[in-house]
């Protein structure tokens, strides 16, 4: 069989630990036998980030801007323990944070649905995608522990020196205060990324905030979304037969629990942080969650939602058997290959991505899966496989197809 040809390279961002091992196996078993894989390779493994003073992360993000599609392996975000373990020159920043800042993106996370892994919420028949705004609010807050009686004020001073002042509270005794911010530009980018993603995946978009209580702050989010929608997206949504609606977050939460799924839920930063953990665990497993960073000008970076699975890696280093789930990493590749195929008009490439996803899911549905899924499946005849065996079984299914 002739291999599928690619015209534009994918930006390939290699990573760390157990996911780096899976990365290599996926390429060898599931990709290169079928595709003339064309990638521009960036090694974001911690050692190489350290050698290049993290320049490689910046270069990989710039390359993503240039080519439009990247696929990323999970990477270590250094902390004090990693400083020692890897003899780092500096505590390098989170690669995802660096890439997100360069691409100005919004992160979309969706569960991978498969028969036998049932959501806790019975009526969730289709995936629910969370779109999380990744800038500002309490993640860039300023806080003061108020020691005793006194007046707390909110003050804005413009460049020409004029000030706007509001009393927050006249304290009679100790307490706390917090200042948060966001920018219209960031909210607008967030809105655009959500509308584009909804069009791209032909799903409705829901957005909820607390505008009844926060009449300026949250109301500003609501207004900007509406403004962007009316100006640039209303007609496109009507043509695509999809819907955008805003409601109070309480109402959205209640609707989500009763819904069938199959929509995008746009969340402010904190709401997205909390709700994505709720949605992913209710759908079954972190190892079955995809993640894609979409920039407002249509650049895509695909990855798995989980980390480098450190505990399994240490077992692997000791020569012990591992059973690490590669599904989310496989889906990062298929997401990127499909997008590349669509952008370059290579139908075979997009079809291959569909086929590989199908082969992965039907392998699981036939009862062959990794341990994490074997523990929670409702299927009866189940074989728990190790990391390599699972990928080889997927290859067998793929070849049979
Ligand atoms: P993790 O790698 O997501 O793993 C946490 C636990 O979840 C694992 O120990 C394992 O549970 C289970 N798990 C996660 N993915 C799995 C998979 N594919 N198959 C089977 N089980 C899976 O999180 P972490 O251990 O907290 O973080 C490890 C490193 O990853 C850290 O250095 C962190 O900085 C990094 N990280 C990177 C990203 C990213 O690049 N996007 C995201 C998060 C974390 P059991 O041990 O019970 O089997
Ligand atoms: Mg969280």
Short mmCIF file of N, CA, C and O in Angstrom, two decimals, residues 27-159:
data_model
loop_
_atom_site.label_atom_id
_atom_site.label_comp_id
_atom_site.label_asym_id
_atom_site.label_seq_id
_atom_site.Cartn_x
_atom_site.Cartn_y
_atom_site.Cartn_z
N UNK A 27 4.14 6.92 16.83
CA UNK A 27 4.69 7.25 15.52
C UNK A 27 5.11 5.98 14.78
O UNK A 27 4.80 5.80 13.61
N UNK A 28 5.80 5.10 15.50
CA UNK A 28 6.33 3.90 14.86
C UNK A 28 5.24 2.92 14.43
O UNK A 28 5.30 2.36 13.35
N UNK A 29 4.25 2.73 15.32
CA UNK A 29 3.24 1.69 15.05
C UNK A 29 2.05 2.20 14.25
O UNK A 29 1.48 1.46 13.46
N UNK A 30 1.64 3.44 14.53
CA UNK A 30 0.35 3.88 14.00
C UNK A 30 0.43 4.96 12.92
O UNK A 30 -0.53 5.18 12.20
N UNK A 31 1.57 5.62 12.80
CA UNK A 31 1.63 6.72 11.84
C UNK A 31 2.56 6.44 10.66
O UNK A 31 2.11 6.38 9.52
N UNK A 32 3.86 6.26 10.93
CA UNK A 32 4.81 6.14 9.81
C UNK A 32 4.58 4.94 8.89
O UNK A 32 4.94 5.02 7.72
N UNK A 33 3.97 3.83 9.35
CA UNK A 33 3.70 2.77 8.37
C UNK A 33 2.65 3.17 7.33
O UNK A 33 2.56 2.56 6.27
N UNK A 34 1.87 4.22 7.63
CA UNK A 34 0.75 4.58 6.75
C UNK A 34 0.90 5.94 6.08
O UNK A 34 0.29 6.22 5.07
N UNK A 35 1.69 6.81 6.73
CA UNK A 35 1.81 8.19 6.23
C UNK A 35 3.28 8.51 5.99
O UNK A 35 4.14 8.12 6.77
N UNK A 36 3.55 9.25 4.92
CA UNK A 36 4.87 9.82 4.73
C UNK A 36 4.92 11.05 5.63
O UNK A 36 4.74 12.17 5.19
N UNK A 37 5.14 10.79 6.91
CA UNK A 37 4.95 11.82 7.92
C UNK A 37 5.94 12.96 7.76
O UNK A 37 7.15 12.75 7.73
N UNK A 38 5.39 14.16 7.61
CA UNK A 38 6.24 15.34 7.42
C UNK A 38 6.04 16.23 8.65
O UNK A 38 4.95 16.74 8.86
N UNK A 39 7.09 16.36 9.46
CA UNK A 39 6.95 17.23 10.62
C UNK A 39 8.17 18.13 10.74
O UNK A 39 9.25 17.80 10.25
N UNK A 40 7.97 19.27 11.39
CA UNK A 40 9.12 20.07 11.80
C UNK A 40 9.25 19.81 13.30
O UNK A 40 8.36 20.15 14.07
N UNK A 41 10.34 19.15 13.68
CA UNK A 41 10.46 18.59 15.02
C UNK A 41 11.09 19.57 16.01
O UNK A 41 12.14 20.15 15.73
N UNK A 42 10.42 19.76 17.15
CA UNK A 42 10.98 20.55 18.25
C UNK A 42 10.98 19.69 19.50
O UNK A 42 9.94 19.15 19.88
N UNK A 43 12.14 19.56 20.12
CA UNK A 43 12.24 18.73 21.30
C UNK A 43 12.00 19.58 22.55
O UNK A 43 12.88 20.29 23.01
N UNK A 44 10.76 19.49 23.07
CA UNK A 44 10.42 20.26 24.27
C UNK A 44 10.65 19.45 25.55
O UNK A 44 10.19 19.83 26.63
N UNK A 45 11.34 18.32 25.42
CA UNK A 45 11.75 17.58 26.61
C UNK A 45 12.55 18.51 27.52
O UNK A 45 13.27 19.39 27.03
N UNK A 46 12.41 18.33 28.82
CA UNK A 46 12.98 19.31 29.77
C UNK A 46 14.48 19.51 29.59
O UNK A 46 14.99 20.63 29.70
N UNK A 47 15.21 18.41 29.27
CA UNK A 47 16.66 18.56 29.09
C UNK A 47 16.99 19.52 27.97
O UNK A 47 17.86 20.39 28.11
N UNK A 48 16.28 19.38 26.88
CA UNK A 48 16.57 20.24 25.73
C UNK A 48 16.08 21.67 25.95
O UNK A 48 16.71 22.63 25.51
N UNK A 49 14.98 21.83 26.69
CA UNK A 49 14.54 23.19 27.04
C UNK A 49 15.62 23.86 27.88
O UNK A 49 15.93 25.04 27.69
N UNK A 50 16.21 23.08 28.79
CA UNK A 50 17.25 23.62 29.65
C UNK A 50 18.50 24.00 28.84
O UNK A 50 19.07 25.07 29.01
N UNK A 51 18.88 23.12 27.90
CA UNK A 51 20.06 23.39 27.06
C UNK A 51 19.87 24.66 26.24
O UNK A 51 20.82 25.41 26.02
N UNK A 52 18.65 24.89 25.75
CA UNK A 52 18.42 26.02 24.85
C UNK A 52 17.90 27.25 25.61
O UNK A 52 17.42 28.20 24.99
N UNK A 53 17.98 27.22 26.93
CA UNK A 53 17.41 28.30 27.75
C UNK A 53 15.94 28.57 27.38
O UNK A 53 15.51 29.71 27.33
N UNK A 54 15.23 27.50 27.08
CA UNK A 54 13.81 27.52 26.75
C UNK A 54 13.51 28.17 25.39
O UNK A 54 12.34 28.34 25.04
N UNK A 55 14.55 28.50 24.63
CA UNK A 55 14.33 29.09 23.31
C UNK A 55 13.53 28.14 22.42
O UNK A 55 12.70 28.57 21.61
N UNK A 56 13.73 26.83 22.59
CA UNK A 56 13.05 25.85 21.74
C UNK A 56 11.52 25.96 21.88
O UNK A 56 10.79 25.78 20.90
N UNK A 57 11.05 26.31 23.07
CA UNK A 57 9.60 26.46 23.26
C UNK A 57 9.08 27.63 22.45
O UNK A 57 8.06 27.54 21.76
N UNK A 58 9.82 28.74 22.52
CA UNK A 58 9.44 29.94 21.76
C UNK A 58 9.48 29.64 20.26
O UNK A 58 8.55 29.97 19.52
N UNK A 59 10.56 28.97 19.82
CA UNK A 59 10.68 28.63 18.40
C UNK A 59 9.53 27.76 17.93
O UNK A 59 9.02 27.94 16.83
N UNK A 60 9.13 26.81 18.78
CA UNK A 60 8.05 25.90 18.36
C UNK A 60 6.73 26.66 18.25
O UNK A 60 5.93 26.37 17.35
N UNK A 61 6.52 27.63 19.13
CA UNK A 61 5.28 28.42 19.04
C UNK A 61 5.31 29.31 17.80
O UNK A 61 4.30 29.46 17.10
N UNK A 62 6.48 29.88 17.48
CA UNK A 62 6.59 30.70 16.27
C UNK A 62 6.36 29.85 15.03
O UNK A 62 5.70 30.29 14.08
N UNK A 63 6.88 28.62 15.04
CA UNK A 63 6.68 27.72 13.90
C UNK A 63 5.19 27.39 13.76
O UNK A 63 4.67 27.25 12.65
N UNK A 64 4.49 27.27 14.89
CA UNK A 64 3.05 26.97 14.86
C UNK A 64 2.30 28.12 14.19
O UNK A 64 1.38 27.91 13.40
N UNK A 65 2.73 29.34 14.49
CA UNK A 65 2.13 30.51 13.84
C UNK A 65 2.35 30.45 12.33
O UNK A 65 1.48 30.81 11.56
N UNK A 66 3.55 30.01 11.95
CA UNK A 66 3.90 29.98 10.54
C UNK A 66 3.11 28.90 9.78
O UNK A 66 2.55 29.16 8.74
N UNK A 67 3.06 27.68 10.34
CA UNK A 67 2.44 26.57 9.61
C UNK A 67 0.96 26.37 9.94
O UNK A 67 0.24 25.76 9.18
N UNK A 68 0.53 26.83 11.13
CA UNK A 68 -0.89 26.77 11.45
C UNK A 68 -1.36 25.59 12.28
O UNK A 68 -2.41 25.66 12.90
N UNK A 69 -0.61 24.47 12.30
CA UNK A 69 -1.05 23.30 13.07
C UNK A 69 0.13 22.65 13.80
O UNK A 69 1.17 22.39 13.18
N UNK A 70 -0.07 22.39 15.09
CA UNK A 70 0.96 21.72 15.88
C UNK A 70 0.35 20.58 16.67
O UNK A 70 -0.86 20.56 16.95
N UNK A 71 1.21 19.60 17.01
CA UNK A 71 0.80 18.53 17.90
C UNK A 71 1.83 18.46 19.02
O UNK A 71 3.03 18.48 18.76
N UNK A 72 1.34 18.45 20.27
CA UNK A 72 2.27 18.55 21.40
C UNK A 72 2.12 17.37 22.36
O UNK A 72 1.01 16.99 22.73
N UNK A 73 3.27 16.86 22.78
CA UNK A 73 3.34 15.82 23.80
C UNK A 73 3.30 16.52 25.17
O UNK A 73 3.69 17.68 25.28
N UNK A 74 2.85 15.83 26.20
CA UNK A 74 2.85 16.43 27.54
C UNK A 74 4.28 16.74 27.98
O UNK A 74 5.21 16.02 27.63
N UNK A 75 4.44 17.80 28.73
CA UNK A 75 5.76 18.25 29.16
C UNK A 75 5.76 18.53 30.66
O UNK A 75 4.72 18.85 31.24
N UNK A 76 6.93 18.43 31.26
CA UNK A 76 7.08 18.74 32.68
C UNK A 76 7.07 20.26 32.88
O UNK A 76 7.77 20.97 32.17
N UNK A 77 6.27 20.73 33.83
CA UNK A 77 6.40 22.11 34.29
C UNK A 77 7.31 22.06 35.52
O UNK A 77 6.95 21.45 36.52
N UNK A 78 8.50 22.65 35.42
CA UNK A 78 9.46 22.50 36.52
C UNK A 78 8.97 23.08 37.84
O UNK A 78 8.27 24.09 37.86
N UNK A 79 9.32 22.39 38.92
CA UNK A 79 9.14 22.90 40.28
C UNK A 79 10.46 22.63 41.02
O UNK A 79 11.44 22.22 40.39
N UNK A 80 10.48 22.83 42.30
CA UNK A 80 11.74 22.69 43.04
C UNK A 80 12.34 21.29 42.88
O UNK A 80 13.55 21.14 42.66
N UNK A 81 11.50 20.26 42.94
CA UNK A 81 12.00 18.89 42.83
C UNK A 81 12.63 18.64 41.45
O UNK A 81 13.66 17.97 41.34
N UNK A 82 12.02 19.20 40.41
CA UNK A 82 12.53 19.02 39.04
C UNK A 82 13.85 19.78 38.84
O UNK A 82 14.68 19.36 38.03
N UNK A 83 14.01 20.89 39.55
CA UNK A 83 15.26 21.66 39.47
C UNK A 83 16.44 20.74 39.80
O UNK A 83 17.46 20.75 39.14
N UNK A 84 16.23 19.95 40.86
CA UNK A 84 17.29 19.03 41.29
C UNK A 84 17.40 17.83 40.36
O UNK A 84 18.49 17.47 39.92
N UNK A 85 16.25 17.24 40.07
CA UNK A 85 16.23 16.03 39.24
C UNK A 85 16.93 16.25 37.90
O UNK A 85 17.64 15.40 37.41
N UNK A 86 16.71 17.42 37.29
CA UNK A 86 17.24 17.68 35.95
C UNK A 86 18.40 18.69 35.94
O UNK A 86 18.84 19.12 34.88
N UNK A 87 18.88 19.06 37.11
CA UNK A 87 19.97 20.06 37.24
C UNK A 87 19.69 21.28 36.36
O UNK A 87 20.50 21.63 35.49
N UNK A 88 18.56 21.91 36.58
CA UNK A 88 18.15 23.01 35.70
C UNK A 88 18.89 24.30 36.02
O UNK A 88 19.21 24.57 37.18
N UNK A 89 19.13 25.10 34.96
CA UNK A 89 19.76 26.41 35.14
C UNK A 89 18.76 27.38 35.78
O UNK A 89 19.14 28.30 36.48
N UNK A 90 17.48 27.18 35.45
CA UNK A 90 16.44 28.07 35.95
C UNK A 90 15.15 27.28 36.08
O UNK A 90 15.02 26.23 35.43
N UNK A 91 14.20 27.78 36.84
CA UNK A 91 12.91 27.10 36.92
C UNK A 91 12.07 27.58 35.73
O UNK A 91 11.29 28.51 35.83
N UNK A 92 12.30 26.94 34.56
CA UNK A 92 11.64 27.38 33.32
C UNK A 92 10.13 27.41 33.48
O UNK A 92 9.56 26.60 34.21
N UNK A 93 9.51 28.33 32.77
CA UNK A 93 8.06 28.47 32.87
C UNK A 93 7.35 27.29 32.22
O UNK A 93 7.94 26.56 31.44
N UNK A 94 6.07 27.16 32.50
CA UNK A 94 5.26 26.12 31.88
C UNK A 94 5.26 26.34 30.36
O UNK A 94 4.90 27.42 29.89
N UNK A 95 5.65 25.31 29.57
CA UNK A 95 5.65 25.47 28.11
C UNK A 95 4.26 25.85 27.60
O UNK A 95 4.13 26.68 26.69
N UNK A 96 3.23 25.26 28.21
CA UNK A 96 1.88 25.58 27.75
C UNK A 96 1.55 27.05 27.96
O UNK A 96 0.90 27.67 27.12
N UNK A 97 2.02 27.60 29.08
CA UNK A 97 1.80 29.02 29.35
C UNK A 97 2.52 29.88 28.31
O UNK A 97 1.93 30.84 27.78
N UNK A 98 3.77 29.51 28.00
CA UNK A 98 4.55 30.26 27.01
C UNK A 98 3.88 30.21 25.64
O UNK A 98 3.72 31.23 24.97
N UNK A 99 3.48 29.01 25.24
CA UNK A 99 2.86 28.84 23.91
C UNK A 99 1.53 29.60 23.85
O UNK A 99 1.24 30.29 22.88
N UNK A 100 0.77 29.52 24.93
CA UNK A 100 -0.53 30.19 24.98
C UNK A 100 -0.34 31.70 24.87
O UNK A 100 -1.11 32.38 24.19
N UNK A 101 0.68 32.22 25.53
CA UNK A 101 0.91 33.67 25.49
C UNK A 101 1.28 34.11 24.07
O UNK A 101 0.84 35.16 23.61
N UNK A 102 2.05 33.30 23.36
CA UNK A 102 2.47 33.66 21.99
C UNK A 102 1.31 33.52 21.01
O UNK A 102 1.12 34.35 20.14
N UNK A 103 0.51 32.48 21.18
CA UNK A 103 -0.59 32.26 20.23
C UNK A 103 -1.87 32.98 20.63
O UNK A 103 -2.82 33.03 19.86
N UNK A 104 -1.94 33.52 21.84
CA UNK A 104 -3.12 34.22 22.36
C UNK A 104 -4.38 33.36 22.23
O UNK A 104 -5.36 33.78 21.63
N UNK A 105 -4.30 32.17 22.73
CA UNK A 105 -5.39 31.24 22.44
C UNK A 105 -6.39 30.98 23.55
O UNK A 105 -6.25 31.46 24.67
N UNK A 106 -7.40 30.21 23.19
CA UNK A 106 -8.38 29.69 24.13
C UNK A 106 -8.25 28.17 24.11
O UNK A 106 -8.02 27.59 23.05
N UNK A 107 -8.39 27.54 25.27
CA UNK A 107 -8.23 26.08 25.33
C UNK A 107 -9.60 25.40 25.32
O UNK A 107 -10.47 25.73 26.12
N UNK A 108 -9.76 24.47 24.39
CA UNK A 108 -11.00 23.70 24.31
C UNK A 108 -10.71 22.27 24.74
O UNK A 108 -9.80 21.64 24.22
N UNK A 109 -11.49 21.77 25.70
CA UNK A 109 -11.28 20.40 26.18
C UNK A 109 -12.55 19.59 25.99
O UNK A 109 -13.62 20.01 26.42
N UNK A 110 -12.40 18.42 25.35
CA UNK A 110 -13.57 17.58 25.12
C UNK A 110 -13.26 16.14 25.46
O UNK A 110 -12.18 15.64 25.16
N UNK A 111 -14.21 15.45 26.11
CA UNK A 111 -14.03 14.03 26.41
C UNK A 111 -14.18 13.18 25.15
O UNK A 111 -14.91 13.54 24.24
N UNK A 112 -13.46 12.06 25.11
CA UNK A 112 -13.58 11.09 24.02
C UNK A 112 -14.59 10.05 24.47
O UNK A 112 -14.37 9.35 25.46
N UNK A 113 -15.72 9.99 23.78
CA UNK A 113 -16.79 9.06 24.19
C UNK A 113 -16.54 7.68 23.58
O UNK A 113 -16.22 7.58 22.41
N UNK A 114 -16.71 6.66 24.38
CA UNK A 114 -16.55 5.30 23.89
C UNK A 114 -17.55 4.39 24.61
O UNK A 114 -17.83 4.60 25.80
N UNK A 115 -18.07 3.40 23.87
CA UNK A 115 -19.03 2.47 24.49
C UNK A 115 -18.35 1.70 25.62
O UNK A 115 -17.22 1.25 25.46
N UNK A 116 -18.99 1.59 26.74
CA UNK A 116 -18.40 0.83 27.85
C UNK A 116 -17.79 1.73 28.91
O UNK A 116 -17.48 1.29 29.99
N UNK A 117 -17.55 2.98 28.56
CA UNK A 117 -17.12 3.96 29.57
C UNK A 117 -18.26 4.98 29.64
O UNK A 117 -18.39 5.83 28.77
N UNK A 118 -19.09 4.84 30.64
CA UNK A 118 -20.33 5.61 30.66
C UNK A 118 -20.22 6.82 31.57
O UNK A 118 -19.70 6.71 32.68
N UNK A 119 -20.73 7.97 31.10
CA UNK A 119 -20.71 9.15 31.97
C UNK A 119 -21.60 8.94 33.20
O UNK A 119 -22.59 8.21 33.13
N UNK A 120 -21.23 9.59 34.30
CA UNK A 120 -22.05 9.49 35.51
C UNK A 120 -23.41 10.15 35.28
O UNK A 120 -24.39 9.78 35.91
N UNK A 121 -23.45 11.14 34.40
CA UNK A 121 -24.72 11.80 34.10
C UNK A 121 -25.35 11.04 32.93
O UNK A 121 -24.83 11.08 31.81
N UNK A 122 -26.44 10.33 33.23
CA UNK A 122 -27.00 9.36 32.26
C UNK A 122 -27.39 9.97 30.92
O UNK A 122 -27.25 9.35 29.89
N UNK A 123 -27.90 11.24 30.98
CA UNK A 123 -28.40 11.82 29.74
C UNK A 123 -27.31 12.44 28.86
O UNK A 123 -27.59 12.92 27.78
N UNK A 124 -26.06 12.44 29.31
CA UNK A 124 -24.97 12.99 28.47
C UNK A 124 -24.60 11.98 27.39
O UNK A 124 -23.77 11.10 27.59
N UNK A 125 -25.25 12.13 26.23
CA UNK A 125 -25.01 11.17 25.14
C UNK A 125 -23.84 11.60 24.27
O UNK A 125 -23.20 10.79 23.62
N UNK A 126 -23.61 12.91 24.20
CA UNK A 126 -22.53 13.43 23.36
C UNK A 126 -21.56 14.21 24.24
O UNK A 126 -21.92 14.67 25.32
N UNK A 127 -20.33 14.42 23.73
CA UNK A 127 -19.36 15.15 24.54
C UNK A 127 -19.77 16.60 24.81
O UNK A 127 -20.48 17.21 24.01
N UNK A 128 -19.34 17.10 25.95
CA UNK A 128 -19.50 18.52 26.25
C UNK A 128 -18.10 19.12 26.21
O UNK A 128 -17.19 18.64 26.88
N UNK A 129 -17.92 20.14 25.36
CA UNK A 129 -16.62 20.77 25.22
C UNK A 129 -16.56 22.03 26.08
O UNK A 129 -17.44 22.89 25.97
N UNK A 130 -15.55 22.10 26.93
CA UNK A 130 -15.39 23.31 27.74
C UNK A 130 -14.39 24.24 27.07
O UNK A 130 -13.30 23.81 26.68
N UNK A 131 -14.78 25.50 26.88
CA UNK A 131 -13.86 26.51 26.34
C UNK A 131 -13.50 27.44 27.48
O UNK A 131 -14.35 28.17 27.99
N UNK A 132 -12.24 27.38 27.89
CA UNK A 132 -11.83 28.16 29.06
C UNK A 132 -11.03 29.40 28.66
O UNK A 132 -10.02 29.30 27.99
N UNK A 133 -11.51 30.54 29.09
CA UNK A 133 -10.74 31.77 28.92
C UNK A 133 -9.48 31.63 29.77
O UNK A 133 -9.56 31.28 30.94
N UNK A 134 -8.32 31.88 29.18
CA UNK A 134 -7.09 31.55 29.91
C UNK A 134 -6.31 32.79 30.34
O UNK A 134 -5.11 32.75 30.49
N UNK A 135 -7.00 33.93 30.51
CA UNK A 135 -6.29 35.12 30.98
C UNK A 135 -7.09 35.85 32.08
O UNK A 135 -8.31 35.99 31.99
N UNK A 136 -6.40 36.31 33.10
CA UNK A 136 -6.96 37.28 34.03
C UNK A 136 -7.87 36.75 35.12
O UNK A 136 -7.81 35.58 35.50
N UNK A 137 -8.72 37.63 35.63
CA UNK A 137 -9.59 37.36 36.79
C UNK A 137 -8.73 36.98 38.01
O UNK A 137 -7.67 37.55 38.19
N UNK A 138 -9.15 35.98 38.77
CA UNK A 138 -8.39 35.72 40.01
C UNK A 138 -6.99 35.15 39.75
O UNK A 138 -6.18 35.09 40.66
N UNK A 139 -6.71 34.72 38.49
CA UNK A 139 -5.38 34.17 38.19
C UNK A 139 -4.33 35.28 38.07
O UNK A 139 -3.14 35.02 37.95
N UNK A 140 -4.78 36.52 38.03
CA UNK A 140 -3.86 37.66 38.05
C UNK A 140 -4.35 38.65 39.11
O UNK A 140 -4.46 39.84 38.87
N UNK A 141 -4.67 38.14 40.28
CA UNK A 141 -5.28 39.01 41.29
C UNK A 141 -4.24 39.68 42.20
O UNK A 141 -3.07 39.33 42.20
N UNK A 142 -4.73 40.67 42.92
CA UNK A 142 -3.92 41.34 43.95
C UNK A 142 -4.75 41.28 45.22
O UNK A 142 -5.94 41.59 45.18
N UNK A 143 -4.14 40.85 46.32
CA UNK A 143 -4.93 40.66 47.53
C UNK A 143 -4.28 41.33 48.72
O UNK A 143 -3.06 41.43 48.79
N UNK A 144 -5.11 41.77 49.63
CA UNK A 144 -4.59 42.33 50.89
C UNK A 144 -5.38 41.70 52.04
O UNK A 144 -6.61 41.60 51.96
N UNK A 145 -4.64 41.28 53.05
CA UNK A 145 -5.29 40.84 54.28
C UNK A 145 -5.43 42.10 55.13
O UNK A 145 -4.42 42.71 55.51
N UNK A 146 -6.65 42.51 55.36
CA UNK A 146 -6.89 43.76 56.09
C UNK A 146 -6.68 43.52 57.58
O UNK A 146 -7.35 42.67 58.16
N UNK A 147 -5.74 44.24 58.19
CA UNK A 147 -5.40 43.93 59.58
C UNK A 147 -6.41 44.45 60.61
O UNK A 147 -6.51 43.89 61.70
N UNK A 148 -7.12 45.52 60.27
CA UNK A 148 -8.06 46.05 61.26
C UNK A 148 -8.89 47.17 60.67
O UNK A 148 -8.97 47.31 59.43
N UNK A 149 -9.53 47.98 61.50
CA UNK A 149 -10.43 49.03 61.04
C UNK A 149 -9.74 49.94 60.02
O UNK A 149 -8.54 50.22 60.13
N UNK A 150 -10.50 50.39 59.01
CA UNK A 150 -9.96 51.26 57.97
C UNK A 150 -10.80 51.16 56.72
O UNK A 150 -11.73 50.35 56.64
N UNK A 151 -10.48 52.06 55.76
CA UNK A 151 -11.31 52.11 54.55
C UNK A 151 -10.56 51.50 53.36
O UNK A 151 -9.41 51.84 53.11
N UNK A 152 -11.21 50.58 52.64
CA UNK A 152 -10.62 50.01 51.43
C UNK A 152 -11.27 50.66 50.22
O UNK A 152 -12.49 50.80 50.16
N UNK A 153 -10.42 51.09 49.26
CA UNK A 153 -10.95 51.76 48.08
C UNK A 153 -10.42 51.13 46.79
O UNK A 153 -9.31 50.60 46.76
N UNK A 154 -11.20 51.28 45.73
CA UNK A 154 -10.78 50.86 44.40
C UNK A 154 -10.47 52.14 43.66
O UNK A 154 -11.34 53.02 43.53
N UNK A 155 -9.22 52.30 43.18
CA UNK A 155 -8.83 53.54 42.53
C UNK A 155 -8.24 53.26 41.15
O UNK A 155 -7.38 52.39 41.01
N UNK A 156 -8.73 53.99 40.13
CA UNK A 156 -8.12 53.92 38.81
C UNK A 156 -7.60 55.31 38.48
O UNK A 156 -8.34 56.29 38.57
N UNK A 157 -6.32 55.41 38.13
CA UNK A 157 -5.76 56.71 37.75
C UNK A 157 -5.40 56.67 36.28
O UNK A 157 -4.58 55.84 35.86
N UNK A 158 -6.00 57.54 35.47
CA UNK A 158 -5.71 57.53 34.03
C UNK A 158 -4.36 58.20 33.79
O UNK A 158 -3.80 58.83 34.69
N UNK A 159 -3.85 58.09 32.56
CA UNK A 159 -2.52 58.62 32.25
C UNK A 159 -2.42 60.12 32.51
O UNK A 159 -1.36 60.63 32.86
#
